[in-house]
Amino acid sequence: MTMSGNLSLHDPAAKTWRHWKLPGDNPRPYAVWVDERDKVWVSDFSGNAIFRFDPDAERFERFGFPREAAAFARSSVAPARCGCPKAAPSTSR
């Protein structure tokens, strides 16, 4: 993650970086988790949401919060287990 709103992956063997921009106007990724299926969960502080990133498909799935300005930063458990809202996800690249 970077302050640019990207989720980034470093390959130390190749000495390269890959970047994926979080969806939205001004994403501010804060915390990141990798679950048992190798999906990456990212909280977006300004986007009022948690995103699930599928590295194989290179796609984000958004899970928004019903309350405006929730400013979700992090949780002590992975989002899939913390009662994330059952909001209809939106998929974007």
Short mmCIF file of N, CA and C in Angstrom, two decimals:
data_model
loop_
_atom_site.label_atom_id
_atom_site.label_comp_id
_atom_site.label_asym_id
_atom_site.label_seq_id
_atom_site.Cartn_x
_atom_site.Cartn_y
_atom_site.Cartn_z
N MET A 1 0.84 -1.18 0.00
CA MET A 1 0.00 0.00 0.00
C MET A 1 0.88 1.24 0.00
N THR A 2 0.40 2.25 -0.64
CA THR A 2 1.12 3.51 -0.66
C THR A 2 0.14 4.65 -0.48
N MET A 3 0.64 5.82 -0.17
CA MET A 3 -0.23 6.99 -0.02
C MET A 3 -0.82 7.41 -1.36
N SER A 4 -0.38 6.80 -2.44
CA SER A 4 -0.92 7.11 -3.76
C SER A 4 -2.27 6.45 -4.00
N GLY A 5 -2.73 5.63 -3.07
CA GLY A 5 -3.98 4.91 -3.25
C GLY A 5 -3.80 3.57 -3.93
N ASN A 6 -2.58 3.11 -4.00
CA ASN A 6 -2.28 1.84 -4.66
C ASN A 6 -2.09 0.71 -3.66
N LEU A 7 -2.41 -0.47 -4.11
CA LEU A 7 -2.00 -1.71 -3.47
C LEU A 7 -0.79 -2.16 -4.28
N SER A 8 0.33 -2.42 -3.61
CA SER A 8 1.57 -2.72 -4.33
C SER A 8 2.15 -4.05 -3.89
N LEU A 9 2.82 -4.69 -4.81
CA LEU A 9 3.45 -5.98 -4.56
C LEU A 9 4.90 -5.92 -5.02
N HIS A 10 5.80 -6.26 -4.12
CA HIS A 10 7.22 -6.25 -4.45
C HIS A 10 7.69 -7.68 -4.69
N ASP A 11 8.43 -7.88 -5.77
CA ASP A 11 9.05 -9.16 -6.06
C ASP A 11 10.55 -8.98 -5.83
N PRO A 12 11.05 -9.42 -4.67
CA PRO A 12 12.46 -9.18 -4.37
C PRO A 12 13.42 -9.91 -5.31
N ALA A 13 13.02 -11.06 -5.82
CA ALA A 13 13.89 -11.80 -6.73
C ALA A 13 14.10 -11.03 -8.04
N ALA A 14 13.01 -10.47 -8.56
CA ALA A 14 13.08 -9.72 -9.82
C ALA A 14 13.40 -8.24 -9.59
N LYS A 15 13.34 -7.82 -8.32
CA LYS A 15 13.55 -6.41 -7.97
C LYS A 15 12.57 -5.50 -8.71
N THR A 16 11.31 -5.93 -8.74
CA THR A 16 10.26 -5.16 -9.41
C THR A 16 9.08 -4.93 -8.48
N TRP A 17 8.27 -3.96 -8.84
CA TRP A 17 7.03 -3.65 -8.13
C TRP A 17 5.87 -3.73 -9.11
N ARG A 18 4.71 -4.18 -8.62
CA ARG A 18 3.45 -4.10 -9.38
C ARG A 18 2.50 -3.28 -8.54
N HIS A 19 1.64 -2.50 -9.20
CA HIS A 19 0.73 -1.60 -8.50
C HIS A 19 -0.68 -1.74 -9.07
N TRP A 20 -1.67 -1.69 -8.19
CA TRP A 20 -3.07 -1.67 -8.57
C TRP A 20 -3.73 -0.52 -7.82
N LYS A 21 -4.36 0.38 -8.55
CA LYS A 21 -5.05 1.53 -7.94
C LYS A 21 -6.39 1.07 -7.38
N LEU A 22 -6.66 1.41 -6.11
CA LEU A 22 -7.95 1.11 -5.54
C LEU A 22 -9.02 1.93 -6.25
N PRO A 23 -10.22 1.38 -6.41
CA PRO A 23 -11.30 2.13 -7.05
C PRO A 23 -11.69 3.35 -6.20
N GLY A 24 -12.26 4.32 -6.85
CA GLY A 24 -12.76 5.50 -6.15
C GLY A 24 -11.99 6.76 -6.51
N ASP A 25 -12.53 7.88 -6.04
CA ASP A 25 -11.96 9.19 -6.38
C ASP A 25 -10.66 9.49 -5.63
N ASN A 26 -10.62 9.16 -4.36
CA ASN A 26 -9.46 9.50 -3.55
C ASN A 26 -9.18 8.38 -2.55
N PRO A 27 -8.81 7.19 -3.03
CA PRO A 27 -8.63 6.08 -2.11
C PRO A 27 -7.47 6.32 -1.14
N ARG A 28 -7.70 5.87 0.11
CA ARG A 28 -6.67 5.96 1.14
C ARG A 28 -6.56 4.61 1.84
N PRO A 29 -5.87 3.67 1.23
CA PRO A 29 -5.74 2.35 1.87
C PRO A 29 -5.03 2.49 3.20
N TYR A 30 -5.48 1.69 4.17
CA TYR A 30 -4.92 1.81 5.51
C TYR A 30 -4.32 0.49 6.01
N ALA A 31 -5.12 -0.55 6.01
CA ALA A 31 -4.66 -1.83 6.54
C ALA A 31 -4.88 -2.91 5.50
N VAL A 32 -4.08 -3.96 5.57
CA VAL A 32 -4.17 -5.03 4.59
C VAL A 32 -4.06 -6.38 5.29
N TRP A 33 -4.83 -7.36 4.80
CA TRP A 33 -4.79 -8.73 5.29
C TRP A 33 -4.78 -9.66 4.09
N VAL A 34 -4.17 -10.81 4.23
CA VAL A 34 -4.26 -11.86 3.21
C VAL A 34 -4.95 -13.04 3.87
N ASP A 35 -6.05 -13.51 3.26
CA ASP A 35 -6.80 -14.60 3.88
C ASP A 35 -6.25 -15.96 3.44
N GLU A 36 -6.91 -17.01 3.92
CA GLU A 36 -6.44 -18.38 3.65
C GLU A 36 -6.57 -18.77 2.18
N ARG A 37 -7.32 -17.99 1.39
CA ARG A 37 -7.46 -18.26 -0.05
C ARG A 37 -6.57 -17.33 -0.89
N ASP A 38 -5.66 -16.66 -0.23
CA ASP A 38 -4.73 -15.71 -0.86
C ASP A 38 -5.43 -14.51 -1.49
N LYS A 39 -6.63 -14.18 -1.01
CA LYS A 39 -7.29 -12.94 -1.40
C LYS A 39 -6.79 -11.85 -0.45
N VAL A 40 -6.62 -10.66 -0.98
CA VAL A 40 -6.08 -9.55 -0.21
C VAL A 40 -7.22 -8.62 0.17
N TRP A 41 -7.34 -8.32 1.46
CA TRP A 41 -8.38 -7.43 1.97
C TRP A 41 -7.71 -6.11 2.36
N VAL A 42 -8.30 -5.00 1.90
CA VAL A 42 -7.73 -3.68 2.14
C VAL A 42 -8.83 -2.75 2.66
N SER A 43 -8.56 -2.09 3.78
CA SER A 43 -9.52 -1.08 4.24
C SER A 43 -9.19 0.23 3.54
N ASP A 44 -10.25 0.94 3.14
CA ASP A 44 -10.09 2.24 2.49
C ASP A 44 -10.68 3.29 3.41
N PHE A 45 -9.81 4.03 4.07
CA PHE A 45 -10.21 5.01 5.09
C PHE A 45 -11.16 6.06 4.52
N SER A 46 -10.87 6.58 3.34
CA SER A 46 -11.71 7.64 2.78
C SER A 46 -12.87 7.11 1.95
N GLY A 47 -12.79 5.85 1.54
CA GLY A 47 -13.83 5.28 0.68
C GLY A 47 -14.97 4.62 1.43
N ASN A 48 -14.88 4.61 2.78
CA ASN A 48 -15.96 4.06 3.58
C ASN A 48 -16.23 2.60 3.20
N ALA A 49 -15.14 1.83 3.00
CA ALA A 49 -15.32 0.47 2.50
C ALA A 49 -14.11 -0.41 2.80
N ILE A 50 -14.34 -1.69 2.59
CA ILE A 50 -13.27 -2.67 2.56
C ILE A 50 -13.29 -3.27 1.16
N PHE A 51 -12.12 -3.47 0.59
CA PHE A 51 -12.01 -4.08 -0.72
C PHE A 51 -11.35 -5.45 -0.59
N ARG A 52 -11.83 -6.36 -1.39
CA ARG A 52 -11.17 -7.66 -1.53
C ARG A 52 -10.53 -7.66 -2.91
N PHE A 53 -9.23 -7.94 -2.94
CA PHE A 53 -8.49 -7.97 -4.20
C PHE A 53 -8.14 -9.40 -4.53
N ASP A 54 -8.47 -9.80 -5.75
CA ASP A 54 -8.13 -11.13 -6.25
C ASP A 54 -6.90 -10.97 -7.13
N PRO A 55 -5.73 -11.41 -6.65
CA PRO A 55 -4.51 -11.20 -7.44
C PRO A 55 -4.49 -11.99 -8.75
N ASP A 56 -5.21 -13.10 -8.83
CA ASP A 56 -5.24 -13.86 -10.08
C ASP A 56 -6.04 -13.13 -11.15
N ALA A 57 -7.20 -12.62 -10.78
CA ALA A 57 -8.06 -11.89 -11.72
C ALA A 57 -7.68 -10.41 -11.81
N GLU A 58 -6.88 -9.93 -10.86
CA GLU A 58 -6.51 -8.52 -10.76
C GLU A 58 -7.74 -7.63 -10.70
N ARG A 59 -8.67 -8.01 -9.82
CA ARG A 59 -9.93 -7.28 -9.65
C ARG A 59 -10.18 -6.98 -8.18
N PHE A 60 -10.82 -5.82 -7.95
CA PHE A 60 -11.26 -5.43 -6.62
C PHE A 60 -12.76 -5.66 -6.50
N GLU A 61 -13.19 -6.06 -5.32
CA GLU A 61 -14.61 -6.17 -5.01
C GLU A 61 -14.84 -5.29 -3.79
N ARG A 62 -15.80 -4.38 -3.86
CA ARG A 62 -16.04 -3.39 -2.81
C ARG A 62 -17.16 -3.84 -1.89
N PHE A 63 -16.91 -3.68 -0.58
CA PHE A 63 -17.92 -3.91 0.44
C PHE A 63 -18.04 -2.61 1.23
N GLY A 64 -19.10 -1.84 0.92
CA GLY A 64 -19.28 -0.53 1.55
C GLY A 64 -19.99 -0.63 2.87
N PHE A 65 -19.83 0.42 3.66
CA PHE A 65 -20.50 0.51 4.95
C PHE A 65 -21.76 1.35 4.80
N PRO A 66 -22.83 0.99 5.51
CA PRO A 66 -24.09 1.71 5.36
C PRO A 66 -24.07 3.10 5.98
N ARG A 67 -23.14 3.37 6.86
CA ARG A 67 -23.07 4.67 7.53
C ARG A 67 -22.05 5.54 6.82
N GLU A 68 -22.44 6.78 6.50
CA GLU A 68 -21.52 7.71 5.85
C GLU A 68 -20.37 8.05 6.79
N ALA A 69 -19.22 8.26 6.21
CA ALA A 69 -18.01 8.69 6.94
C ALA A 69 -17.67 7.76 8.09
N ALA A 70 -17.79 6.46 7.87
CA ALA A 70 -17.42 5.50 8.92
C ALA A 70 -15.92 5.52 9.18
N ALA A 71 -15.14 5.92 8.19
CA ALA A 71 -13.68 6.05 8.32
C ALA A 71 -13.06 4.78 8.89
N PHE A 72 -13.45 3.64 8.32
CA PHE A 72 -12.93 2.36 8.78
C PHE A 72 -11.45 2.28 8.48
N ALA A 73 -10.66 1.98 9.48
CA ALA A 73 -9.22 1.90 9.27
C ALA A 73 -8.74 0.47 9.40
N ARG A 74 -8.99 -0.17 10.53
CA ARG A 74 -8.51 -1.54 10.69
C ARG A 74 -9.35 -2.27 11.71
N SER A 75 -9.18 -3.57 11.70
CA SER A 75 -9.91 -4.45 12.61
C SER A 75 -8.92 -5.47 13.15
N SER A 76 -9.23 -6.03 14.30
CA SER A 76 -8.34 -7.03 14.86
C SER A 76 -8.55 -8.40 14.22
N VAL A 77 -9.58 -8.52 13.39
CA VAL A 77 -9.84 -9.77 12.67
C VAL A 77 -9.99 -9.46 11.19
N ALA A 78 -9.81 -10.46 10.37
CA ALA A 78 -9.98 -10.28 8.93
C ALA A 78 -11.40 -9.87 8.61
N PRO A 79 -11.61 -9.01 7.61
CA PRO A 79 -12.94 -8.51 7.27
C PRO A 79 -13.96 -9.61 7.02
N ALA A 80 -13.53 -10.72 6.45
CA ALA A 80 -14.48 -11.80 6.15
C ALA A 80 -15.08 -12.38 7.41
N ARG A 81 -14.44 -12.15 8.54
CA ARG A 81 -14.91 -12.72 9.80
C ARG A 81 -15.40 -11.67 10.79
N CYS A 82 -15.41 -10.41 10.40
CA CYS A 82 -15.74 -9.37 11.38
C CYS A 82 -17.16 -8.82 11.21
N GLY A 83 -18.00 -9.49 10.46
CA GLY A 83 -19.36 -9.01 10.29
C GLY A 83 -19.47 -7.91 9.27
N CYS A 84 -18.63 -7.97 8.25
CA CYS A 84 -18.66 -6.99 7.16
C CYS A 84 -20.08 -6.93 6.61
N PRO A 85 -20.60 -5.74 6.33
CA PRO A 85 -21.98 -5.62 5.84
C PRO A 85 -22.23 -6.48 4.61
N LYS A 86 -23.44 -6.93 4.47
CA LYS A 86 -23.83 -7.75 3.33
C LYS A 86 -24.25 -6.88 2.17
N ALA A 87 -23.55 -5.77 1.98
CA ALA A 87 -23.86 -4.86 0.88
C ALA A 87 -23.55 -5.53 -0.45
N ALA A 88 -24.28 -5.14 -1.45
CA ALA A 88 -24.02 -5.69 -2.78
C ALA A 88 -22.65 -5.21 -3.24
N PRO A 89 -21.76 -6.13 -3.54
CA PRO A 89 -20.42 -5.71 -3.96
C PRO A 89 -20.44 -5.12 -5.35
N SER A 90 -19.52 -4.20 -5.58
CA SER A 90 -19.34 -3.69 -6.93
C SER A 90 -17.94 -4.07 -7.37
N THR A 91 -17.80 -4.54 -8.57
CA THR A 91 -16.51 -5.02 -9.05
C THR A 91 -15.95 -4.03 -10.04
N SER A 92 -14.70 -3.68 -9.88
CA SER A 92 -14.04 -2.78 -10.83
C SER A 92 -12.59 -3.16 -10.93
N ARG A 93 -11.96 -2.63 -11.89
CA ARG A 93 -10.55 -2.93 -12.13
C ARG A 93 -9.68 -1.78 -11.73
#
